[in-house]
PDB file of C-alpha atoms and ligand atoms in Angstrom:
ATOM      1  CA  UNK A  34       9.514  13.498  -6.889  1.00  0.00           C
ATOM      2  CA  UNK A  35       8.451  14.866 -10.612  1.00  0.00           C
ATOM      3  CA  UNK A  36       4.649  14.613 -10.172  1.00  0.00           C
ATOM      4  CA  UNK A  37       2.900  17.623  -9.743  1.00  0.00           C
ATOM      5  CA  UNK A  38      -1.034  16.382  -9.593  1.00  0.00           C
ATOM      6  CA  UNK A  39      -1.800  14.414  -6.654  1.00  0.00           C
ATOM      7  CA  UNK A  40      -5.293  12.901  -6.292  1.00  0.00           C
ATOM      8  CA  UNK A  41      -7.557  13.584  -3.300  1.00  0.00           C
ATOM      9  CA  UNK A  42      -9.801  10.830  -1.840  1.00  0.00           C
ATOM     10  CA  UNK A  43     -12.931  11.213   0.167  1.00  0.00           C
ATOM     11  CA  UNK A  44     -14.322   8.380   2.352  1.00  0.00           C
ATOM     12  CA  UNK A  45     -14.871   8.252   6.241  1.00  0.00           C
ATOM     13  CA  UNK A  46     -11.650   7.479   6.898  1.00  0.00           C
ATOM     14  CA  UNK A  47      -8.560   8.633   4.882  1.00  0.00           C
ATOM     15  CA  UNK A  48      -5.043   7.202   5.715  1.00  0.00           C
ATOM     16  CA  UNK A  49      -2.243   9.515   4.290  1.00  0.00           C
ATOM     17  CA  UNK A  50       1.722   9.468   4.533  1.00  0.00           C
ATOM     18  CA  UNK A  51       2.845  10.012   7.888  1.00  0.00           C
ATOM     19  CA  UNK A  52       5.556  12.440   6.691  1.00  0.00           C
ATOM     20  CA  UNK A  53       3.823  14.475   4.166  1.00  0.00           C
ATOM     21  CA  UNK A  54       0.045  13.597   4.505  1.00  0.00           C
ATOM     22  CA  UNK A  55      -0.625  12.694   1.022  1.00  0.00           C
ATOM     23  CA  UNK A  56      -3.991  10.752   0.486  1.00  0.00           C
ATOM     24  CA  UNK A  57      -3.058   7.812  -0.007  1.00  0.00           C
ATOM     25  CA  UNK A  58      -6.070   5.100   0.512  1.00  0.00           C
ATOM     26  CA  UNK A  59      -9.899   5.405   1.935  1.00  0.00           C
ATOM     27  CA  UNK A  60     -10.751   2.738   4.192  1.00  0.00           C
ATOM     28  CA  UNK A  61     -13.265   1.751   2.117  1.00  0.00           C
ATOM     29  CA  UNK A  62     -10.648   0.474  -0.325  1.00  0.00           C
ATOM     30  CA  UNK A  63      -8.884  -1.832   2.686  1.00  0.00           C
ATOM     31  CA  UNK A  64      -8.742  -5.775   2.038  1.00  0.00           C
ATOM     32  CA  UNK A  65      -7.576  -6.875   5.468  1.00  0.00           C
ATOM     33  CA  UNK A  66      -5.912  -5.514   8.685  1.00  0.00           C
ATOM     34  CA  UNK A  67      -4.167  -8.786   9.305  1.00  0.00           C
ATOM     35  CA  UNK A  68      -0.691  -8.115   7.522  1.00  0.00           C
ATOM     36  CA  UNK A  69       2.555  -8.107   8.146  1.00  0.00           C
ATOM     37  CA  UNK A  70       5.334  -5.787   6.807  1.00  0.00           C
ATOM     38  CA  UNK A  71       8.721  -4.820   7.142  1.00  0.00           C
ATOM     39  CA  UNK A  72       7.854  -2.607  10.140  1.00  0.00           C
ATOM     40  CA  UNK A  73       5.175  -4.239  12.470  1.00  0.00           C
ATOM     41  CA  UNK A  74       1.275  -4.243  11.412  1.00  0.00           C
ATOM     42  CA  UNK A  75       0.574  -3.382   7.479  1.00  0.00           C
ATOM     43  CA  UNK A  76      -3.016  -3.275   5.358  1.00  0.00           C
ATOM     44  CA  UNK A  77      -3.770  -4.706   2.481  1.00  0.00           C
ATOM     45  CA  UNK A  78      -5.288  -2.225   0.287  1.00  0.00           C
ATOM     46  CA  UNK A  79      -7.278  -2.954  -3.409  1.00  0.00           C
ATOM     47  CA  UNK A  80      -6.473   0.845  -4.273  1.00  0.00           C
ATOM     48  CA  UNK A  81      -3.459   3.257  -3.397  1.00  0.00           C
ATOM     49  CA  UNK A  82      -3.249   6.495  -4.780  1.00  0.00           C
ATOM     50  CA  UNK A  83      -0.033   9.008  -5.289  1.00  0.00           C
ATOM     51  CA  UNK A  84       2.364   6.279  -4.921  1.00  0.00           C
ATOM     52  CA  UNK A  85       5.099   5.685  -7.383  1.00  0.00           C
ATOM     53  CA  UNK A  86       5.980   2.090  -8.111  1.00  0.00           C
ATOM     54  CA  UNK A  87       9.574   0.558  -8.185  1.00  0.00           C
ATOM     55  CA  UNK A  88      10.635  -2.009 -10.457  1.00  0.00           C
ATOM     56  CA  UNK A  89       9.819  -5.992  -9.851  1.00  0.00           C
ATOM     57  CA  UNK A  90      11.507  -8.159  -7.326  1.00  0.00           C
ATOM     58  CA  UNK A  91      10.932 -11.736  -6.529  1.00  0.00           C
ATOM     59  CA  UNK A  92      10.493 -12.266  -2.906  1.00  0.00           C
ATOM     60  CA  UNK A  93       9.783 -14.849  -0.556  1.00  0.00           C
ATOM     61  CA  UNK A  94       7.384 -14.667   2.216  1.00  0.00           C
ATOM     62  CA  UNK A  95       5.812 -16.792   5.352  1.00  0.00           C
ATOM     63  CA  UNK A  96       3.151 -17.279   2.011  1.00  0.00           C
ATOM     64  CA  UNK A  97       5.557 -18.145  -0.308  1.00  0.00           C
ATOM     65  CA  UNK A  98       7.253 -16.432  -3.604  1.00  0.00           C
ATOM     66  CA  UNK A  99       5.564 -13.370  -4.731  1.00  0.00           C
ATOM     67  CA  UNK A 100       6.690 -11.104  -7.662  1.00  0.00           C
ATOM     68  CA  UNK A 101       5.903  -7.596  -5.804  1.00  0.00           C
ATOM     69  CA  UNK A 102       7.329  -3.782  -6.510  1.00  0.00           C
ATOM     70  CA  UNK A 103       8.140  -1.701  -4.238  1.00  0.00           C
ATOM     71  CA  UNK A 104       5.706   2.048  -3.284  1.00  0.00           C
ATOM     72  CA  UNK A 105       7.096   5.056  -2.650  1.00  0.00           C
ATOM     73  CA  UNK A 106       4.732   8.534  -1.525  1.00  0.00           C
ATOM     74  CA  UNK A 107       4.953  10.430  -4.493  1.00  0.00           C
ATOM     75  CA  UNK A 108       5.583  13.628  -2.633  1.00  0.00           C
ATOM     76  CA  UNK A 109       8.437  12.396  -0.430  1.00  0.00           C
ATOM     77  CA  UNK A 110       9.572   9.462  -1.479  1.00  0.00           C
ATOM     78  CA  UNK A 111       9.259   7.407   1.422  1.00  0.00           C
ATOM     79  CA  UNK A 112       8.669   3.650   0.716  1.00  0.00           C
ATOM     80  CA  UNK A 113       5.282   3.119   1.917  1.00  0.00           C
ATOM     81  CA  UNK A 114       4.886  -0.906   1.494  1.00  0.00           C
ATOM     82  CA  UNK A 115       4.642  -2.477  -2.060  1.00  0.00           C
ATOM     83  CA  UNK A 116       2.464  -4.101  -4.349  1.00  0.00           C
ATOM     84  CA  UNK A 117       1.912  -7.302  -5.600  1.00  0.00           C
ATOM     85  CA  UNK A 118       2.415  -8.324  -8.900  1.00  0.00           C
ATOM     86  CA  UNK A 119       2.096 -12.107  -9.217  1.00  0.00           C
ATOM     87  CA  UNK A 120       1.494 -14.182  -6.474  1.00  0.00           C
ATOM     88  CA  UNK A 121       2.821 -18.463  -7.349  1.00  0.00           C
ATOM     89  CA  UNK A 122       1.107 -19.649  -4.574  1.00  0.00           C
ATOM     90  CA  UNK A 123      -2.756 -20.723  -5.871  1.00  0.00           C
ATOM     91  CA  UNK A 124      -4.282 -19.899  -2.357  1.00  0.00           C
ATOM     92  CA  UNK A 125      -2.763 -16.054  -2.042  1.00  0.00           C
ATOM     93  CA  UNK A 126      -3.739 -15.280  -5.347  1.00  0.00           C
ATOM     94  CA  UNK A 127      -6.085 -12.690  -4.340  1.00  0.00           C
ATOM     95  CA  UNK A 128      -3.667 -10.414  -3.446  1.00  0.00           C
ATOM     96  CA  UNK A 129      -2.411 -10.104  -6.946  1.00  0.00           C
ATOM     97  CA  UNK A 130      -2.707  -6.498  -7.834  1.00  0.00           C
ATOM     98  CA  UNK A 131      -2.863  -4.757  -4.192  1.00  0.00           C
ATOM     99  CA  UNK A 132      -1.289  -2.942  -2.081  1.00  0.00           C
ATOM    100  CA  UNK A 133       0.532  -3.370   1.180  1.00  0.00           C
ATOM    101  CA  UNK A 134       0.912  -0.229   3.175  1.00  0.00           C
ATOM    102  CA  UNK A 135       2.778   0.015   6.755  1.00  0.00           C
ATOM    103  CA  UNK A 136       0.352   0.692   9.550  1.00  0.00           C
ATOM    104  CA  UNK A 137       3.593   2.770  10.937  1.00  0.00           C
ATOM    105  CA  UNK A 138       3.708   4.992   8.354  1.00  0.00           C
ATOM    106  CA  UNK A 139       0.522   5.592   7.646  1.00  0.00           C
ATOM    107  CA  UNK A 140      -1.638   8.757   9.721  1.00  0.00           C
ATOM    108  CA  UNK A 141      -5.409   9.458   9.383  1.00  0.00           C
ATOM    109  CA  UNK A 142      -5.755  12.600   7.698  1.00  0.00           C
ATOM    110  CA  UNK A 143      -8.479  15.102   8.019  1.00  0.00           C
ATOM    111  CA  UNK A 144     -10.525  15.668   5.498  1.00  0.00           C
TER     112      UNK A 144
HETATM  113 ZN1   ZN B  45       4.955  11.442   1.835  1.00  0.00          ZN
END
């Protein structure tokens, strides 16, 4: 997917792609279990690394309308979750500038 450097993370607990096993969060980084995504049970995450972002999208949720772009692993290009860009909705506006990632598609890797 055109990016050779990928960035390794160290933490107790390292969640990477379940295809490829890129790092892609430390638990130490994770917001809240309590998501929901387009595959069962997602995270919300305050830092993702070796995704690459898609362009913006309005879309509407159980919280309301959220500007958010699509992640992809940068190794394999499987779409991971997104993030959010705006959030209209005073109350969710903490999320604004995280990441969701699918519990499904996510594996603990050994580090
Ligand atoms: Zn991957």
């Amino acid at each position: 997917m055109g990016m050779t450097h990928r960035e390794y993370l160290w933490g107790d607990r390292i969640y990477g792609c379940s295809k490829c096993h890129t790092h892609l969060a430390a638990i130490e980084s994770m917001v809240s279990r309590a998501f929901t995504g387009q595959h069962g049970r997602a995270y919300l995450f305050d830092k993702v690394v070796n995704v690459i972002t898609g362009g913006p999208a309005e879309r509407t949720m159980t919280t309301g309308l959220h500007t958010v772009r699509d992640i992809y692993c940068c190794k394999c290009g499987t779409t991971l979750g997104w993030k959010y860009d705006r959030a209209y909705e005073t109350s969710q506006r903490y999320k604004e500038g995280k990441f969701i990632l699918e519990r499904n598609l996510l594996v603990d890797v050994e580090i």
